[in-house]
Amino acid sequence: MIDADSTDAELVAAAADGSETAFRALFRAYVRPVFWIAHGLLDDRGDAEDVVQETFAVAWRKLRGFELAGASALPWLATICRNVAANRIRQRRREREHTAGSVDERQPDTVDVEQQVIDVELADRIAREVARMSDTDRQIFTLCITQGYAYAAAADELGVAHGSVRNRLSRIRTRLRSVVREEA
């Protein structure tokens, strides 16, 4: 029976036996982290969304006979995602080679160097601010902001209360908003 306390191994086993409910639970648990992995590799939201869909389609097809090595399905899904993203990158390269000399409409006509400098400076300021945070706050930032964990999942991962994660994340966001406002 699939419930909120089911482990990834139980979900994978149930999905391998054909349970769409179990696979949906895996999808909901890992769609955001897989998206951010894809986006980081491709730097294009549309391509990343396509890669996420294909990642979960491949995972669904490969479930039969698959045994989860650890406690989390994320490393397996991340590996599939990286392979699918690599295929997408090769596809882009082939398209560029076949259309050499033609205009790439996805690229802007001009490069706004000033905006690039501002973006880099802002990212550096945010990174410095994150580096000044306590270890727990940095872990919460990494889990919730960069990896897309829900409060409860981050709390379980860190062994702290759900409310603690929610309150700390609120303070982290306020702190980072002040850095962004200073930049503006």
PDB file of C-alpha atoms in Angstrom:
ATOM      1  CA  MET A   1       0.000   0.000   0.000  1.00  0.00           C
ATOM      2  CA  ILE A   2       1.351   3.410  -0.967  1.00  0.00           C
ATOM      3  CA  ASP A   3       1.127   6.137   1.648  1.00  0.00           C
ATOM      4  CA  ALA A   4       2.984   9.289   2.666  1.00  0.00           C
ATOM      5  CA  ASP A   5       5.513   7.236   4.651  1.00  0.00           C
ATOM      6  CA  SER A   6       6.467   4.917   1.788  1.00  0.00           C
ATOM      7  CA  THR A   7      10.195   4.755   1.115  1.00  0.00           C
ATOM      8  CA  ASP A   8      11.641   5.312  -2.323  1.00  0.00           C
ATOM      9  CA  ALA A   9      12.476   1.595  -2.492  1.00  0.00           C
ATOM     10  CA  GLU A  10       8.823   0.725  -1.813  1.00  0.00           C
ATOM     11  CA  LEU A  11       7.655   3.258  -4.392  1.00  0.00           C
ATOM     12  CA  VAL A  12      10.097   1.951  -7.012  1.00  0.00           C
ATOM     13  CA  ALA A  13       9.049  -1.650  -6.341  1.00  0.00           C
ATOM     14  CA  ALA A  14       5.333  -0.774  -6.525  1.00  0.00           C
ATOM     15  CA  ALA A  15       5.856   1.298  -9.689  1.00  0.00           C
ATOM     16  CA  ALA A  16       7.813  -1.584 -11.245  1.00  0.00           C
ATOM     17  CA  ASP A  17       4.751  -3.751 -10.570  1.00  0.00           C
ATOM     18  CA  GLY A  18       2.672  -1.235 -12.542  1.00  0.00           C
ATOM     19  CA  SER A  19       1.434   1.132  -9.818  1.00  0.00           C
ATOM     20  CA  GLU A  20       0.874   4.525 -11.433  1.00  0.00           C
ATOM     21  CA  THR A  21       0.128   5.943  -7.968  1.00  0.00           C
ATOM     22  CA  ALA A  22       3.607   4.958  -6.785  1.00  0.00           C
ATOM     23  CA  PHE A  23       5.224   6.421  -9.889  1.00  0.00           C
ATOM     24  CA  ARG A  24       3.247   9.646  -9.451  1.00  0.00           C
ATOM     25  CA  ALA A  25       4.561   9.846  -5.872  1.00  0.00           C
ATOM     26  CA  LEU A  26       8.134   9.487  -7.163  1.00  0.00           C
ATOM     27  CA  PHE A  27       7.450  12.100  -9.825  1.00  0.00           C
ATOM     28  CA  ARG A  28       6.059  14.588  -7.297  1.00  0.00           C
ATOM     29  CA  ALA A  29       8.976  13.968  -4.956  1.00  0.00           C
ATOM     30  CA  TYR A  30      11.696  14.462  -7.567  1.00  0.00           C
ATOM     31  CA  VAL A  31      10.357  16.562 -10.434  1.00  0.00           C
ATOM     32  CA  ARG A  32      11.819  19.822  -9.059  1.00  0.00           C
ATOM     33  CA  PRO A  33      15.331  18.539  -8.319  1.00  0.00           C
ATOM     34  CA  VAL A  34      15.425  16.811 -11.726  1.00  0.00           C
ATOM     35  CA  PHE A  35      14.275  20.047 -13.389  1.00  0.00           C
ATOM     36  CA  TRP A  36      17.044  22.055 -11.708  1.00  0.00           C
ATOM     37  CA  ILE A  37      19.641  19.483 -12.725  1.00  0.00           C
ATOM     38  CA  ALA A  38      18.420  19.680 -16.329  1.00  0.00           C
ATOM     39  CA  HIS A  39      18.242  23.470 -16.239  1.00  0.00           C
ATOM     40  CA  GLY A  40      21.769  23.673 -14.863  1.00  0.00           C
ATOM     41  CA  LEU A  41      23.054  21.507 -17.693  1.00  0.00           C
ATOM     42  CA  LEU A  42      21.074  23.117 -20.517  1.00  0.00           C
ATOM     43  CA  ASP A  43      20.500  26.683 -19.326  1.00  0.00           C
ATOM     44  CA  ASP A  44      17.170  26.732 -21.160  1.00  0.00           C
ATOM     45  CA  ARG A  45      13.817  26.347 -19.400  1.00  0.00           C
ATOM     46  CA  GLY A  46      12.007  24.810 -22.377  1.00  0.00           C
ATOM     47  CA  ASP A  47      14.721  22.248 -23.041  1.00  0.00           C
ATOM     48  CA  ALA A  48      14.919  21.480 -19.311  1.00  0.00           C
ATOM     49  CA  GLU A  49      11.167  20.822 -19.174  1.00  0.00           C
ATOM     50  CA  ASP A  50      11.462  18.491 -22.176  1.00  0.00           C
ATOM     51  CA  VAL A  51      14.371  16.670 -20.546  1.00  0.00           C
ATOM     52  CA  VAL A  52      12.401  16.235 -17.303  1.00  0.00           C
ATOM     53  CA  GLN A  53       9.511  14.652 -19.208  1.00  0.00           C
ATOM     54  CA  GLU A  54      11.839  12.352 -21.078  1.00  0.00           C
ATOM     55  CA  THR A  55      13.728  11.492 -17.864  1.00  0.00           C
ATOM     56  CA  PHE A  56      10.574  10.252 -16.175  1.00  0.00           C
ATOM     57  CA  ALA A  57       9.437   8.435 -19.333  1.00  0.00           C
ATOM     58  CA  VAL A  58      12.789   6.597 -19.440  1.00  0.00           C
ATOM     59  CA  ALA A  59      12.561   5.875 -15.710  1.00  0.00           C
ATOM     60  CA  TRP A  60       9.074   4.400 -16.164  1.00  0.00           C
ATOM     61  CA  ARG A  61      10.351   2.126 -18.945  1.00  0.00           C
ATOM     62  CA  LYS A  62      13.399   1.000 -16.924  1.00  0.00           C
ATOM     63  CA  LEU A  63      11.590   0.218 -13.657  1.00  0.00           C
ATOM     64  CA  ARG A  64      11.181  -3.495 -14.320  1.00  0.00           C
ATOM     65  CA  GLY A  65      14.162  -5.272 -12.839  1.00  0.00           C
ATOM     66  CA  PHE A  66      15.582  -2.086 -11.288  1.00  0.00           C
ATOM     67  CA  GLU A  67      16.694  -2.285  -7.658  1.00  0.00           C
ATOM     68  CA  LEU A  68      17.337   0.927  -5.786  1.00  0.00           C
ATOM     69  CA  ALA A  69      20.926   0.938  -4.453  1.00  0.00           C
ATOM     70  CA  GLY A  70      20.425   3.569  -1.735  1.00  0.00           C
ATOM     71  CA  ALA A  71      17.613   5.226   0.161  1.00  0.00           C
ATOM     72  CA  SER A  72      16.828   7.818  -2.523  1.00  0.00           C
ATOM     73  CA  ALA A  73      15.749   7.480  -6.141  1.00  0.00           C
ATOM     74  CA  LEU A  74      17.292  10.870  -6.948  1.00  0.00           C
ATOM     75  CA  PRO A  75      20.780   9.598  -7.931  1.00  0.00           C
ATOM     76  CA  TRP A  76      19.195   7.164 -10.414  1.00  0.00           C
ATOM     77  CA  LEU A  77      16.912   9.878 -11.821  1.00  0.00           C
ATOM     78  CA  ALA A  78      19.814  12.357 -11.937  1.00  0.00           C
ATOM     79  CA  THR A  79      21.866   9.877 -13.974  1.00  0.00           C
ATOM     80  CA  ILE A  80      19.011   9.404 -16.425  1.00  0.00           C
ATOM     81  CA  CYS A  81      18.554  13.196 -16.575  1.00  0.00           C
ATOM     82  CA  ARG A  82      22.245  13.790 -17.307  1.00  0.00           C
ATOM     83  CA  ASN A  83      22.158  11.225 -20.121  1.00  0.00           C
ATOM     84  CA  VAL A  84      19.006  12.721 -21.637  1.00  0.00           C
ATOM     85  CA  ALA A  85      20.468  16.241 -21.294  1.00  0.00           C
ATOM     86  CA  ALA A  86      23.697  15.088 -22.975  1.00  0.00           C
ATOM     87  CA  ASN A  87      21.604  13.783 -25.878  1.00  0.00           C
ATOM     88  CA  ARG A  88      19.836  17.162 -26.056  1.00  0.00           C
ATOM     89  CA  ILE A  89      23.182  18.998 -26.097  1.00  0.00           C
ATOM     90  CA  ARG A  90      24.441  16.750 -28.930  1.00  0.00           C
ATOM     91  CA  GLN A  91      21.189  17.411 -30.793  1.00  0.00           C
ATOM     92  CA  ARG A  92      21.685  21.174 -30.388  1.00  0.00           C
ATOM     93  CA  ARG A  93      25.250  20.864 -31.693  1.00  0.00           C
ATOM     94  CA  ARG A  94      24.097  18.923 -34.763  1.00  0.00           C
ATOM     95  CA  GLU A  95      21.388  21.522 -35.420  1.00  0.00           C
ATOM     96  CA  ARG A  96      23.949  24.325 -35.182  1.00  0.00           C
ATOM     97  CA  GLU A  97      26.289  22.519 -37.573  1.00  0.00           C
ATOM     98  CA  HIS A  98      23.489  22.006 -40.101  1.00  0.00           C
ATOM     99  CA  THR A  99      22.370  25.604 -39.883  1.00  0.00           C
ATOM    100  CA  ALA A 100      25.831  27.177 -39.862  1.00  0.00           C
ATOM    101  CA  GLY A 101      25.669  30.687 -41.180  1.00  0.00           C
ATOM    102  CA  SER A 102      21.992  31.144 -40.465  1.00  0.00           C
ATOM    103  CA  VAL A 103      20.750  33.325 -37.632  1.00  0.00           C
ATOM    104  CA  ASP A 104      20.000  31.669 -34.300  1.00  0.00           C
ATOM    105  CA  GLU A 105      16.720  33.313 -33.353  1.00  0.00           C
ATOM    106  CA  ARG A 106      17.031  32.206 -29.731  1.00  0.00           C
ATOM    107  CA  GLN A 107      19.994  34.492 -29.183  1.00  0.00           C
ATOM    108  CA  PRO A 108      19.533  38.209 -28.592  1.00  0.00           C
ATOM    109  CA  ASP A 109      20.730  40.622 -31.269  1.00  0.00           C
ATOM    110  CA  THR A 110      22.998  42.377 -28.809  1.00  0.00           C
ATOM    111  CA  VAL A 111      24.696  41.487 -25.577  1.00  0.00           C
ATOM    112  CA  ASP A 112      23.982  43.785 -22.655  1.00  0.00           C
ATOM    113  CA  VAL A 113      27.395  43.743 -20.980  1.00  0.00           C
ATOM    114  CA  GLU A 114      26.264  46.105 -18.230  1.00  0.00           C
ATOM    115  CA  GLN A 115      23.403  43.759 -17.282  1.00  0.00           C
ATOM    116  CA  GLN A 116      25.758  40.775 -17.319  1.00  0.00           C
ATOM    117  CA  VAL A 117      28.117  42.572 -14.931  1.00  0.00           C
ATOM    118  CA  ILE A 118      25.209  43.491 -12.643  1.00  0.00           C
ATOM    119  CA  ASP A 119      23.934  39.885 -12.697  1.00  0.00           C
ATOM    120  CA  VAL A 120      27.388  38.505 -11.844  1.00  0.00           C
ATOM    121  CA  GLU A 121      27.852  41.051  -9.059  1.00  0.00           C
ATOM    122  CA  LEU A 122      24.421  40.248  -7.614  1.00  0.00           C
ATOM    123  CA  ALA A 123      25.106  36.505  -7.739  1.00  0.00           C
ATOM    124  CA  ASP A 124      28.438  37.117  -5.980  1.00  0.00           C
ATOM    125  CA  ARG A 125      26.747  39.181  -3.260  1.00  0.00           C
ATOM    126  CA  ILE A 126      24.142  36.474  -2.718  1.00  0.00           C
ATOM    127  CA  ALA A 127      26.875  33.804  -2.590  1.00  0.00           C
ATOM    128  CA  ARG A 128      28.812  35.861  -0.023  1.00  0.00           C
ATOM    129  CA  GLU A 129      25.649  36.301   2.046  1.00  0.00           C
ATOM    130  CA  VAL A 130      24.943  32.558   1.924  1.00  0.00           C
ATOM    131  CA  ALA A 131      28.557  31.861   2.962  1.00  0.00           C
ATOM    132  CA  ARG A 132      28.024  34.013   6.080  1.00  0.00           C
ATOM    133  CA  MET A 133      25.039  31.905   7.185  1.00  0.00           C
ATOM    134  CA  SER A 134      25.199  29.202   9.814  1.00  0.00           C
ATOM    135  CA  ASP A 135      25.761  25.625   8.629  1.00  0.00           C
ATOM    136  CA  THR A 136      22.102  24.766   9.225  1.00  0.00           C
ATOM    137  CA  ASP A 137      20.880  27.816   7.309  1.00  0.00           C
ATOM    138  CA  ARG A 138      23.221  26.993   4.404  1.00  0.00           C
ATOM    139  CA  GLN A 139      21.915  23.426   4.358  1.00  0.00           C
ATOM    140  CA  ILE A 140      18.313  24.659   4.408  1.00  0.00           C
ATOM    141  CA  PHE A 141      19.120  27.120   1.594  1.00  0.00           C
ATOM    142  CA  THR A 142      20.712  24.340  -0.458  1.00  0.00           C
ATOM    143  CA  LEU A 143      17.911  21.839   0.110  1.00  0.00           C
ATOM    144  CA  CYS A 144      14.913  24.161  -0.234  1.00  0.00           C
ATOM    145  CA  ILE A 145      16.093  26.885  -2.612  1.00  0.00           C
ATOM    146  CA  THR A 146      18.560  25.170  -4.910  1.00  0.00           C
ATOM    147  CA  GLN A 147      17.317  21.572  -4.792  1.00  0.00           C
ATOM    148  CA  GLY A 148      13.589  22.272  -4.416  1.00  0.00           C
ATOM    149  CA  TYR A 149      12.932  20.218  -1.283  1.00  0.00           C
ATOM    150  CA  ALA A 150       9.638  20.789   0.526  1.00  0.00           C
ATOM    151  CA  TYR A 151       9.804  21.905   4.175  1.00  0.00           C
ATOM    152  CA  ALA A 152       8.977  18.419   5.465  1.00  0.00           C
ATOM    153  CA  ALA A 153      11.549  16.711   3.234  1.00  0.00           C
ATOM    154  CA  ALA A 154      14.263  19.173   4.261  1.00  0.00           C
ATOM    155  CA  ALA A 155      13.303  18.744   7.920  1.00  0.00           C
ATOM    156  CA  ASP A 156      13.580  14.955   7.594  1.00  0.00           C
ATOM    157  CA  GLU A 157      16.919  15.255   5.807  1.00  0.00           C
ATOM    158  CA  LEU A 158      18.357  17.560   8.493  1.00  0.00           C
ATOM    159  CA  GLY A 159      16.653  15.930  11.482  1.00  0.00           C
ATOM    160  CA  VAL A 160      14.955  19.148  12.602  1.00  0.00           C
ATOM    161  CA  ALA A 161      11.340  20.201  13.039  1.00  0.00           C
ATOM    162  CA  HIS A 162       9.247  21.200  10.018  1.00  0.00           C
ATOM    163  CA  GLY A 163       8.465  24.574  11.640  1.00  0.00           C
ATOM    164  CA  SER A 164      12.153  25.231  12.188  1.00  0.00           C
ATOM    165  CA  VAL A 165      12.863  24.799   8.481  1.00  0.00           C
ATOM    166  CA  ARG A 166       9.911  27.032   7.555  1.00  0.00           C
ATOM    167  CA  ASN A 167      10.935  29.796   9.992  1.00  0.00           C
ATOM    168  CA  ARG A 168      14.627  29.677   9.074  1.00  0.00           C
ATOM    169  CA  LEU A 169      13.821  29.691   5.359  1.00  0.00           C
ATOM    170  CA  SER A 170      11.619  32.754   5.862  1.00  0.00           C
ATOM    171  CA  ARG A 171      14.520  34.558   7.570  1.00  0.00           C
ATOM    172  CA  ILE A 172      16.927  33.420   4.821  1.00  0.00           C
ATOM    173  CA  ARG A 173      14.640  34.777   2.112  1.00  0.00           C
ATOM    174  CA  THR A 174      14.233  38.091   3.958  1.00  0.00           C
ATOM    175  CA  ARG A 175      17.999  38.338   4.342  1.00  0.00           C
ATOM    176  CA  LEU A 176      18.575  37.639   0.633  1.00  0.00           C
ATOM    177  CA  ARG A 177      15.815  40.058  -0.425  1.00  0.00           C
ATOM    178  CA  SER A 178      17.675  42.801   1.447  1.00  0.00           C
ATOM    179  CA  VAL A 179      20.815  41.962  -0.556  1.00  0.00           C
ATOM    180  CA  VAL A 180      18.803  42.202  -3.797  1.00  0.00           C
ATOM    181  CA  ARG A 181      17.228  45.521  -2.739  1.00  0.00           C
ATOM    182  CA  GLU A 182      20.661  46.946  -1.906  1.00  0.00           C
ATOM    183  CA  GLU A 183      21.780  46.006  -5.421  1.00  0.00           C
ATOM    184  CA  ALA A 184      18.792  47.742  -7.000  1.00  0.00           C
TER     185      ALA A 184
END
